[in-house]
XYZ file of C-alpha atoms in Angstrom:
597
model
C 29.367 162.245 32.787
C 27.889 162.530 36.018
C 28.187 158.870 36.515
C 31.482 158.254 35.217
C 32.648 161.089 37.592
C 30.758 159.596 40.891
C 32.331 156.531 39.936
C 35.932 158.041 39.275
C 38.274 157.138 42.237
C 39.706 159.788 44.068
C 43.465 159.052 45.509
C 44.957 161.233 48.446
C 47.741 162.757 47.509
C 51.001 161.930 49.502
C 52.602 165.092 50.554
C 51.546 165.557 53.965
C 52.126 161.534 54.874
C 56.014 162.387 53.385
C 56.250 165.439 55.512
C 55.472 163.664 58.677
C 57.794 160.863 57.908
C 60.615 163.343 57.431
C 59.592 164.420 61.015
C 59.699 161.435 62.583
C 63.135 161.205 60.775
C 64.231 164.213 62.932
C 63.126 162.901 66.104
C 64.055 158.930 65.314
C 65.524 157.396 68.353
C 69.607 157.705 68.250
C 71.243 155.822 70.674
C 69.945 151.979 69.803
C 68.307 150.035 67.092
C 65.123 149.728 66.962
C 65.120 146.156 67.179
C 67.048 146.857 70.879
C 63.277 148.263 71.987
C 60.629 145.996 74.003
C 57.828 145.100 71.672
C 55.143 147.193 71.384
C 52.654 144.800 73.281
C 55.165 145.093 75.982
C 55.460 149.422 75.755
C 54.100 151.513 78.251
C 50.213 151.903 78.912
C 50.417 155.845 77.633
C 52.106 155.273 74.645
C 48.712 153.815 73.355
C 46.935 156.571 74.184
C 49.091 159.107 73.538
C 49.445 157.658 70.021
C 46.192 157.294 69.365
C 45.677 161.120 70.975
C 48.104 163.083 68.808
C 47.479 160.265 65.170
C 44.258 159.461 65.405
C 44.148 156.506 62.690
C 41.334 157.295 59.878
C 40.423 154.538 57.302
C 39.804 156.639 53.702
C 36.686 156.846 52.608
C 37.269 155.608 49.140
C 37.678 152.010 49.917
C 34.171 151.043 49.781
C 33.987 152.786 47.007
C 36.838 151.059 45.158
C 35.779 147.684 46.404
C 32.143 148.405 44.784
C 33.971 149.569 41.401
C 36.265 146.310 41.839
C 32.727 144.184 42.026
C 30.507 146.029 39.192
C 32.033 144.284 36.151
C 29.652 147.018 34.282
C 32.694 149.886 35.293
C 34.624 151.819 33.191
C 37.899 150.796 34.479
C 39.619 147.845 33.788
C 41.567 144.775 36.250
C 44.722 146.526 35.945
C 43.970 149.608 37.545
C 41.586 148.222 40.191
C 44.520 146.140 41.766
C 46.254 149.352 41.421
C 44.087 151.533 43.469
C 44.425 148.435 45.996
C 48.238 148.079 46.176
C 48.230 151.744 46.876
C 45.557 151.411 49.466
C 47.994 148.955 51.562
C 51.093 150.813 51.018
C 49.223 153.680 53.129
C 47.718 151.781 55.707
C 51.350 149.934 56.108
C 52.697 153.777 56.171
C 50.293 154.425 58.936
C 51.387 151.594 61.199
C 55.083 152.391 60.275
C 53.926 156.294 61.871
C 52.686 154.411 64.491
C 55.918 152.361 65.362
C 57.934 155.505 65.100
C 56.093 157.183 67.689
C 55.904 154.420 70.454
C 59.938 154.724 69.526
C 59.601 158.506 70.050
C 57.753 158.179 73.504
C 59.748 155.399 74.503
C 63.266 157.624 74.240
C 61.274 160.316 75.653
C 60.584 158.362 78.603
C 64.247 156.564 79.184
C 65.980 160.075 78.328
C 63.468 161.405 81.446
C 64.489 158.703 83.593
C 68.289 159.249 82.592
C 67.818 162.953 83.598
C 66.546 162.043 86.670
C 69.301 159.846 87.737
C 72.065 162.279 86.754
C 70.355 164.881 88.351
C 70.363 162.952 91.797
C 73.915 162.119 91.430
C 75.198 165.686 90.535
C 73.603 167.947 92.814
C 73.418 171.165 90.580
C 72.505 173.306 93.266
C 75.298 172.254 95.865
C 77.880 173.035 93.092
C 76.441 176.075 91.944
C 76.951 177.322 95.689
C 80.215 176.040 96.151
C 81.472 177.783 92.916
C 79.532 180.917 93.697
C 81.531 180.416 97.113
C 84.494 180.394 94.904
C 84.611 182.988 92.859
C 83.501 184.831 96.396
C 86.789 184.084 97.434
C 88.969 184.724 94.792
C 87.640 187.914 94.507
C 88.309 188.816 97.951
C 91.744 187.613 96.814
C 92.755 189.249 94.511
C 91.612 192.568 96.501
C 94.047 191.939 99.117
C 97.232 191.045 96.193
C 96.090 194.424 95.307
C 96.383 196.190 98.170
C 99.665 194.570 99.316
C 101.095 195.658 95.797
C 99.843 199.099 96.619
C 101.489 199.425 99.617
C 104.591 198.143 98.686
C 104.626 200.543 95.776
C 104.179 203.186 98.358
C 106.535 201.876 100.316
C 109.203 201.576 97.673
C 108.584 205.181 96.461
C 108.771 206.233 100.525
C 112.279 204.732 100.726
C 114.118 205.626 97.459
C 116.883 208.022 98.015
C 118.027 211.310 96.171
C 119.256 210.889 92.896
C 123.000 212.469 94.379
C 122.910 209.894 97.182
C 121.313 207.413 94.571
C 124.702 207.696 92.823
C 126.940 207.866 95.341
C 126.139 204.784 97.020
C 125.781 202.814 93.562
C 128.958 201.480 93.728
C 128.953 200.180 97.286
C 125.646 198.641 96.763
C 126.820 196.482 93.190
C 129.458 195.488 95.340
C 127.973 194.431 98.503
C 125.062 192.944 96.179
C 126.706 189.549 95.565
C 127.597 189.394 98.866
C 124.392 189.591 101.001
C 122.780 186.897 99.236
C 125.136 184.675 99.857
C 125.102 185.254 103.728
C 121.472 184.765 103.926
C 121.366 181.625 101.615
C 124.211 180.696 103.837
C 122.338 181.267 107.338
C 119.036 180.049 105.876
C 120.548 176.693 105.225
C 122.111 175.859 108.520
C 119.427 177.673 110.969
C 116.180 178.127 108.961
C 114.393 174.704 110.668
C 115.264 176.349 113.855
C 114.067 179.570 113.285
C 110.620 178.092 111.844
C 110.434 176.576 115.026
C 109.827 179.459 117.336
C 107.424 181.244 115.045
C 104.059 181.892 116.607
C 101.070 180.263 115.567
C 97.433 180.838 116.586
C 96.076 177.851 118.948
C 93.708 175.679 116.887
C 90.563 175.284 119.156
C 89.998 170.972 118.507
C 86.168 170.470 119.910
C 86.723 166.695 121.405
C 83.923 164.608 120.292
C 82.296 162.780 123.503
C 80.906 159.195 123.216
C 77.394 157.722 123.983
C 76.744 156.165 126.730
C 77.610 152.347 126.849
C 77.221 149.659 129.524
C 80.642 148.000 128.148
C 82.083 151.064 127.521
C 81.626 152.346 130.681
C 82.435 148.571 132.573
C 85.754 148.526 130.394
C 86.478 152.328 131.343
C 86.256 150.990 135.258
C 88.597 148.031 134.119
C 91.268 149.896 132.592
C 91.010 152.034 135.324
C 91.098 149.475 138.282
C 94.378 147.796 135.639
C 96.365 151.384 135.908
C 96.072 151.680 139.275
C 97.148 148.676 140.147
C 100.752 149.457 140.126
C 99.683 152.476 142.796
C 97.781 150.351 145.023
C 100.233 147.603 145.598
C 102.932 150.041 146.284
C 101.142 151.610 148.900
C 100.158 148.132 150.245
C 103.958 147.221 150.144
C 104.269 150.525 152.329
C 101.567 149.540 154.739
C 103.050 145.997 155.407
C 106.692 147.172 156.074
C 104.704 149.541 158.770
C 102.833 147.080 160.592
C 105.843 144.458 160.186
C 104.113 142.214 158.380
C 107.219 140.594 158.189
C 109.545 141.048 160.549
C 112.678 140.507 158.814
C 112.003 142.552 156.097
C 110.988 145.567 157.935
C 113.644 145.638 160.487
C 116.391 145.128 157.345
C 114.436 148.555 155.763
C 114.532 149.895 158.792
C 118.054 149.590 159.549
C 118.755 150.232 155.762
C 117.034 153.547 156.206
C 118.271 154.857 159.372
C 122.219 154.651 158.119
C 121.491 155.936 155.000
C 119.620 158.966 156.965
C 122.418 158.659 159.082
C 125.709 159.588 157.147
C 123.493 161.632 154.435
C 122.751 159.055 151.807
C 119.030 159.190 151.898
C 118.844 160.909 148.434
C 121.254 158.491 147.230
C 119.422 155.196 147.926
C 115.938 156.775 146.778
C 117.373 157.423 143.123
C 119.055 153.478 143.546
C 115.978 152.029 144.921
C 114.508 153.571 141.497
C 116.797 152.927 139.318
C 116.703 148.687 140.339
C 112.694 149.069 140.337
C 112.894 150.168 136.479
C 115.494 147.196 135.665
C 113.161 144.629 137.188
C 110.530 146.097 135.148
C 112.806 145.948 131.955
C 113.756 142.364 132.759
C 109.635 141.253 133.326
C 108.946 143.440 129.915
C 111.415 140.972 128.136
C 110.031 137.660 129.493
C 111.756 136.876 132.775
C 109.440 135.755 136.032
C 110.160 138.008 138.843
C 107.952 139.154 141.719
C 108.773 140.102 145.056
C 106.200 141.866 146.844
C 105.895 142.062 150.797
C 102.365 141.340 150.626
C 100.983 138.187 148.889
C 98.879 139.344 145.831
C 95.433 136.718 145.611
C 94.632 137.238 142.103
C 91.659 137.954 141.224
C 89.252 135.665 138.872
C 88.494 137.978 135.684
C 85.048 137.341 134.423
C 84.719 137.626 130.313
C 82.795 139.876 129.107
C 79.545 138.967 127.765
C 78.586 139.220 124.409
C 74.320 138.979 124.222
C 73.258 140.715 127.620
C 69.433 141.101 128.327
C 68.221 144.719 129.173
C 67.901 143.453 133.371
C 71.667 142.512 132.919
C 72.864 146.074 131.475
C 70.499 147.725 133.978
C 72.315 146.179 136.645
C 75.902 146.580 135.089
C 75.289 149.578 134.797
C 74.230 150.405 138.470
C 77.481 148.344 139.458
C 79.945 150.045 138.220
C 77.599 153.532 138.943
C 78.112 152.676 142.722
C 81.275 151.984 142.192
C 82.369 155.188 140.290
C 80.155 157.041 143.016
C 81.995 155.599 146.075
C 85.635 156.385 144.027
C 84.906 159.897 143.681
C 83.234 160.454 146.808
C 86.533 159.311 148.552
C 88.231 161.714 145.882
C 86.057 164.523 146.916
C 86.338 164.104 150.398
C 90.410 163.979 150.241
C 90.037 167.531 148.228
C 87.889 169.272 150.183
C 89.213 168.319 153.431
C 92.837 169.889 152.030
C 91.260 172.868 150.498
C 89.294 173.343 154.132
C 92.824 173.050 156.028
C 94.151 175.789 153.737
C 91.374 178.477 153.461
C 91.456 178.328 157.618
C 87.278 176.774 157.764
C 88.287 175.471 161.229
C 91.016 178.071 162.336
C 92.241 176.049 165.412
C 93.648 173.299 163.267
C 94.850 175.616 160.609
C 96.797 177.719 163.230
C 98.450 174.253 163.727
C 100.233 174.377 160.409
C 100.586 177.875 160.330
C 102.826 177.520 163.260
C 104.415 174.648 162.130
C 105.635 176.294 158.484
C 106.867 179.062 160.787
C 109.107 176.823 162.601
C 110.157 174.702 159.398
C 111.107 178.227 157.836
C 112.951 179.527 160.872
C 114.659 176.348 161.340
C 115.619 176.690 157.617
C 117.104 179.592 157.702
C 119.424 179.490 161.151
C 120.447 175.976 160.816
C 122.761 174.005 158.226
C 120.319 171.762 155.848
C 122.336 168.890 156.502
C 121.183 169.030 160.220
C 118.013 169.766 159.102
C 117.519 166.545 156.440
C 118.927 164.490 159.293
C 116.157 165.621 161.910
C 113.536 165.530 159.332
C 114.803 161.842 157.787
C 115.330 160.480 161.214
C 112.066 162.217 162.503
C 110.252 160.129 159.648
C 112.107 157.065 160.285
C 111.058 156.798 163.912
C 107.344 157.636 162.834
C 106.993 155.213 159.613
C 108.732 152.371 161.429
C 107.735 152.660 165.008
C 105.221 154.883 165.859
C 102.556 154.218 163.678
C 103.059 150.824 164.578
C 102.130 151.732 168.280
C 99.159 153.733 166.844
C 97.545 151.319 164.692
C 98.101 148.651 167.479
C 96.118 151.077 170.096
C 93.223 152.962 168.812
C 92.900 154.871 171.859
C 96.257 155.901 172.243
C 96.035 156.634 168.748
C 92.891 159.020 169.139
C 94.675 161.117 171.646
C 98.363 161.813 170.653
C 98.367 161.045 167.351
C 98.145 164.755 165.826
C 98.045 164.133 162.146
C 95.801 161.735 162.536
C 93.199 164.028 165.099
C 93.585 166.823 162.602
C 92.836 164.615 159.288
C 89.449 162.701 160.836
C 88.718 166.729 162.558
C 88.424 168.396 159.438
C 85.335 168.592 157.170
C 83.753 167.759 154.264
C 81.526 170.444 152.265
C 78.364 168.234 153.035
C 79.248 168.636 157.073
C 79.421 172.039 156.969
C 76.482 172.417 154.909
C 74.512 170.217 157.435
C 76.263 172.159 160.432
C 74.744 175.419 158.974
C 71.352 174.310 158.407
C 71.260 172.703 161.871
C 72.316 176.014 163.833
C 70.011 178.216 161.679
C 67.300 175.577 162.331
C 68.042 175.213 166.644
C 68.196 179.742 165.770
C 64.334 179.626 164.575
C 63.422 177.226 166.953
C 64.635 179.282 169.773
C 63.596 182.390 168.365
C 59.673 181.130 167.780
C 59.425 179.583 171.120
C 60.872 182.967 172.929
C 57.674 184.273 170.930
C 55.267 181.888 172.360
C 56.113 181.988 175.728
C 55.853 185.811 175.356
C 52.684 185.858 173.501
C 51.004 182.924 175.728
C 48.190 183.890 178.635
C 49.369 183.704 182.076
C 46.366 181.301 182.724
C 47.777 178.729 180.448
C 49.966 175.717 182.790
C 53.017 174.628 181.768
C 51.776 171.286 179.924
C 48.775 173.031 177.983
C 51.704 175.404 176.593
C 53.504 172.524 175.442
C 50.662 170.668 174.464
C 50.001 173.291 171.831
C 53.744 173.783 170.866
C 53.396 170.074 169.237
C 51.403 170.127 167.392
C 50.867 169.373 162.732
C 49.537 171.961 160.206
C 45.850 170.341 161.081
C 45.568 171.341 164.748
C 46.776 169.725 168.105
C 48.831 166.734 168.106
C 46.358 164.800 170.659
C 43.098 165.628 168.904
C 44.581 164.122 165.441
C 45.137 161.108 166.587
C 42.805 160.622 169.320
C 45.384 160.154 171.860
C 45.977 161.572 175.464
C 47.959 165.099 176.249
C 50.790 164.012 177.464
C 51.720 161.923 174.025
C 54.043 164.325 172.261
C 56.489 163.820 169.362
C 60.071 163.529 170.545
C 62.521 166.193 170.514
C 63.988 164.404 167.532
C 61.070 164.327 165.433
C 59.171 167.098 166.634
C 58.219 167.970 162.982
C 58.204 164.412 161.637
C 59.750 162.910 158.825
C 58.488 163.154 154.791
C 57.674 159.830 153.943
C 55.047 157.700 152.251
C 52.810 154.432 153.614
C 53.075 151.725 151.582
C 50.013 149.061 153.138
C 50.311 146.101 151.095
C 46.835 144.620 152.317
C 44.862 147.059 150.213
C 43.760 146.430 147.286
C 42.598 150.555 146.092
C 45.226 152.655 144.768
C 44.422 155.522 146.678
C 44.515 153.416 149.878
C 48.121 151.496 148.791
C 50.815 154.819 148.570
C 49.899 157.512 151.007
C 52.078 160.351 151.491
C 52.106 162.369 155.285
C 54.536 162.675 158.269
C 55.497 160.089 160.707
C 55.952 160.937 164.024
C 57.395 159.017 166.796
C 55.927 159.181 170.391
C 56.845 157.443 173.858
C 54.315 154.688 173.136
C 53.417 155.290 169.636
C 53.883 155.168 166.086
C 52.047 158.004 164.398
C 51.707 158.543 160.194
C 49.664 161.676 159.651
C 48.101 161.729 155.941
C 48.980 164.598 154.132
C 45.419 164.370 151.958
C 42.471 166.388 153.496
C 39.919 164.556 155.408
C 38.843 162.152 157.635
C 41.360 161.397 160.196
C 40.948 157.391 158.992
C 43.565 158.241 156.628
C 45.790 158.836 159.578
C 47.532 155.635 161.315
C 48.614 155.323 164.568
C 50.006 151.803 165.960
C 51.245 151.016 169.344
C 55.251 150.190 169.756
C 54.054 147.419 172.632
C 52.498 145.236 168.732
C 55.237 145.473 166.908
C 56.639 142.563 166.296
C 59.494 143.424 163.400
C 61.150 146.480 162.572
C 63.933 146.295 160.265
C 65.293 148.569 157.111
C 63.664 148.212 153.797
C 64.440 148.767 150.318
C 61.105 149.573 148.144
C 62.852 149.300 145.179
C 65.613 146.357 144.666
C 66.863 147.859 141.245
C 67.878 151.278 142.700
C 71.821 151.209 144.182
C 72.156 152.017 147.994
C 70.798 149.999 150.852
C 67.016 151.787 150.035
C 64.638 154.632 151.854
C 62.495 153.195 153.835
C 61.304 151.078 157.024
C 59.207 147.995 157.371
C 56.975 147.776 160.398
C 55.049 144.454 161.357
C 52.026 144.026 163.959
C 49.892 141.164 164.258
C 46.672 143.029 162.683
C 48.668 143.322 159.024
C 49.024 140.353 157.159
C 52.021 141.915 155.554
C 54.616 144.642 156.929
C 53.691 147.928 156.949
C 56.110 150.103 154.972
C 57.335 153.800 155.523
C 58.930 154.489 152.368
C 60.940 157.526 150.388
C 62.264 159.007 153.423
C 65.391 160.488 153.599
C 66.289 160.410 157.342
C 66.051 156.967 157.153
C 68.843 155.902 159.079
C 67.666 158.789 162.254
C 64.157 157.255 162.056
C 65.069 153.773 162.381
C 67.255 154.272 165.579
C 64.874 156.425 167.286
C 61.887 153.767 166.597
C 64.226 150.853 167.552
C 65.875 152.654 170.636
C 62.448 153.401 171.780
C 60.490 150.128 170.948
C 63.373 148.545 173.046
C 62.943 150.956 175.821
C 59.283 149.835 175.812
C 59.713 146.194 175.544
C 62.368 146.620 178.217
C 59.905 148.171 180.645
C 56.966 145.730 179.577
C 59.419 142.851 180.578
C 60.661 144.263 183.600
C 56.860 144.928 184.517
C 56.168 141.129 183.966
C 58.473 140.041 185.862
C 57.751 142.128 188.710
């Protein structure tokens, strides 16, 4: 017995392998076949693992023992139910691999219903509607609070307004009968005047932010373009005007001139203005539609138009753009002049030219008022005639005679700019000082002290004495102009060192010297000083050739330099220059004249 039951085969019963197929049933993949899939070579590198993680694969035990009973031809059991116990044996291990299958089709859905997920999740964004409908219902809330309260107060009002039942009755009848009426009216009125009435309701202004552009070199060059285009119109009328004043021709100005003065003269000034308009607009309307006219009293020389570019390096748009930036900054420095000069005339900054008009209105009023304006337009029409046609003629012929009778002129090139007055303030506050601290000095100085020692002291830097800086005699001082120098910085092109190549200091001007005091502490070789007898070249420099303007600085050239020496970044450039050129001149003048002698 005990060797018939060690030899007795034991088969697993199939319950739990059913339940986990009806499982896998459940979670079976729904959307595709299963043939649809990628093989299972070709599924991803967790599915193996993950399979073989949550089914680990176990061979029964009972198959070496069933082979050994299939070989021992001494066993109890026959062929027929060895090759049983076999078949049955495959039929589980196929079941196994079909569990298998089933869950690399599991994990593969799991991982495409993931990515699907994903992608609708990105393309709804769940959170931006959530707060757009929480938003919502915000708002419709708040709405129906207010239909509330509007129904409330009507109701109140309603109640307010409702009349005692014996007055209630009393004017029932009126009201049924004037009840079809009203209606009627209003439909009536609503029909034939309701646009108009719409249109003078008030509305709140809508505040429109407009968006500005970035800055473009061809957007700003066309900007100039269209600009220079529109104005074109403006210029060449006021060239036309120009030319019949200085009788460009001579038959057409003295035909506008004696146009003019009979038109001025039996009161039909007015008149031809509103004609001369009216045939300007039909030559316009006959050019718009094709026909070739142009009369103009001064010959317009077109211009050649350059096309625009397409590729342009970054050196080309740097310079474009500093074109049309000088350009645009000469335009509206004109602009601002012209605006401040007739805001200055009117806010009485120079009160004898301002009394001028003052006067002048008074007289024009006066005249207004105590004489017919018929004999008023013909004084003023005839008064302009004479001055458009003939005097300003005269005037622009003789500059002189022009500076000295010509009163609208005087009072135009008299009155100032912002920028003059600013510089006219700082100069009298600066001449105050000076006055003021050398009243101090002469106060505070020893009575033993002569008159050059004083003065000798009075010019002199930050460092000490002017003389003992630069190693020169007493009696070289600074000039009056440049008694406390001008900012700049030496560029000396023959040195190599940085620190030696850009020095900033103060250059002074003497009667026979140049002097450029370092600003950096130190030795006074730092300093330069160079005589104006060596100079051979002095002319105005520009230190940087990309920059617009005509540059900041000075170029100075002596034999002893292989290159020029250069004052740069100074802003009284233009004051410097003509005091180092009128005095090298003086100096070369009196070396010549010494020569010669």
């Amino acid at each position: 017995m005990m060797w018939d039951s060690d030899r007795h085969v034991k088969v697993k019963q199939r319950g739990s392998v059913l339940n986990m197929l009806r499982r896998l049933d459940k979670i079976r993949f729904r959307g595709h076949k299963r043939d649809d899939f990628l093989d299972l070579a070709e599924s991803p590198n967790a599915s193996d693992t993950e399979c073989g993680d949550e089914v680990p694969l176990k061979i029964p035990r009972t198959l070496t023992r069933d082979s050994e009973e299939l070989r021992d031809p001494a066993g109890p059991g026959t062929l027929i139910m060895a090759a049983g116990v076999q078949d049955f044996n495959r039929t589980e291990f196929d079941r196994l691999n079909e569990i298998k299958g089933h869950l690399e089709i599991a994990l593969l859905e799991k991982h495409f219903l993931q990515e699907e997920l994903r992608k609708l999740r990105e393309e709804t964004n769940s959170e931006m509607l959530r707060q757009e409908l929480d938003r919502e219902r915000q708002r419709r809330i708040e709405l129906e609070q207010k239909v509330q309260e509007v129904l409330k107060a009507r109701s109140e009002e309603q109640t307010a307004q409702q009349p005692p039942k014996g007055q209630a009755q009393a004017n029932n009848g009126a009201d049924r009968r004037s009840q079809g009426l009203c209606p009627r009216v209003q439909k009536w009125f609503y029909e034939k005047f309701g646009e108009y009435v719409e249109d003078f309701r008030f509305q709140p202004e809508e505040s429109t932010v407009e968006t500005e552009e970035p800055l473009s070199a061809r957007r700003l060059t066309e900007n100039m373009r269209r600009l220079k285009r529109g104005a074109k119109p403006v210029t060449s009328f006021v060239k036309n005007l120009s030319a019949l004043s200085d009788w460009y021709s001579i038959y057409t100005s003295a035909i506008a001139f004696t146009v003019y003065m009979n038109a001025v003269w039996h009161g039909w000034a007015i008149p031809m203005f509103l004609f001369l308009a009216i045939l300007r607009l039909s030559l316009n309307y006959l050019i718009a539609r094709g026909w070739r006219i142009q009369w103009s009293i001064v010959p317009e020389v077109s211009e050649p138009v350059e096309p625009p570019k397409e590729d342009l390096t970054v050196s080309e748009k740097f310079q474009l753009v500093l074109d049309v930036a000088q350009k645009a900054q000469n335009l509206f420095g004109k602009m601002a002049d012209i605006l401040e000069k007739i805001k200055n005339l009117f806010m009485w900054v120079q009160p004898e030219i301002t009394q001028k008009l003052y006067v002048a209105l008074w007289a024009a009023f006066l005249a207004s008022c105590f004489f017919p304006y018929r004999l008023v337009g013909l004084a003023v029409g005839l008064y302009a005639g004479i001055k458009f046609f003939l005097i300003d003629f005269i005037f622009k012929r003789c500059p002189r005679l022009r500076a000295k009778y010509d009163t609208p002129y005087i009072i135009w090139r008299s009155l100032p700019t912002d920028p003059q007055l600013k510089e006219r303030s700082s100069a009298t506050v600066s001449r105050r000082l000076q006055t003021a601290s050398s009243r101090s000095y002469v106060s505070s100085a020893p009575a033993s002290l002569n008159k050059d020692e004083d003065t000798g002291r009075f010019h002199g830097t930050k460092k000490g004495n002017f003389h003992e800086i630069f190693n020169l005699t007493e009696n070289e001082r600074p000039l009056p102009v440049c008694e406390n120098g001008w900012r700049c910085c030496l560029i000396n092109r023959d040195r190599k060192m940085p620190t030696d190549y850009i020095r900033n200091g103060v250059l002074y001007v003497t009667e026979n010297y140049l002097c450029f005091e370092s600003s950096k502490s130190g030795s006074s070789k730092r300093n330069k000083v160079i005589k104006l007898v060596d100079i051979t070249d002095i002319q105005k420099y520009k230190v940087l050739s990309v920059l617009p303007g005509s540059g900041m600085g000075i170029a100075v050239s002596t034999p002893s330099t292989q290159k020029p020496l250069v004052f740069g970044a100074m802003v009284h450039r233009d004051e410097a220059f003509e005091t180092i050129f009128s005095q090298y001149m003086k100096i070369t003048a009196a070396a010549a004249s010494g020569s010669d002698s």
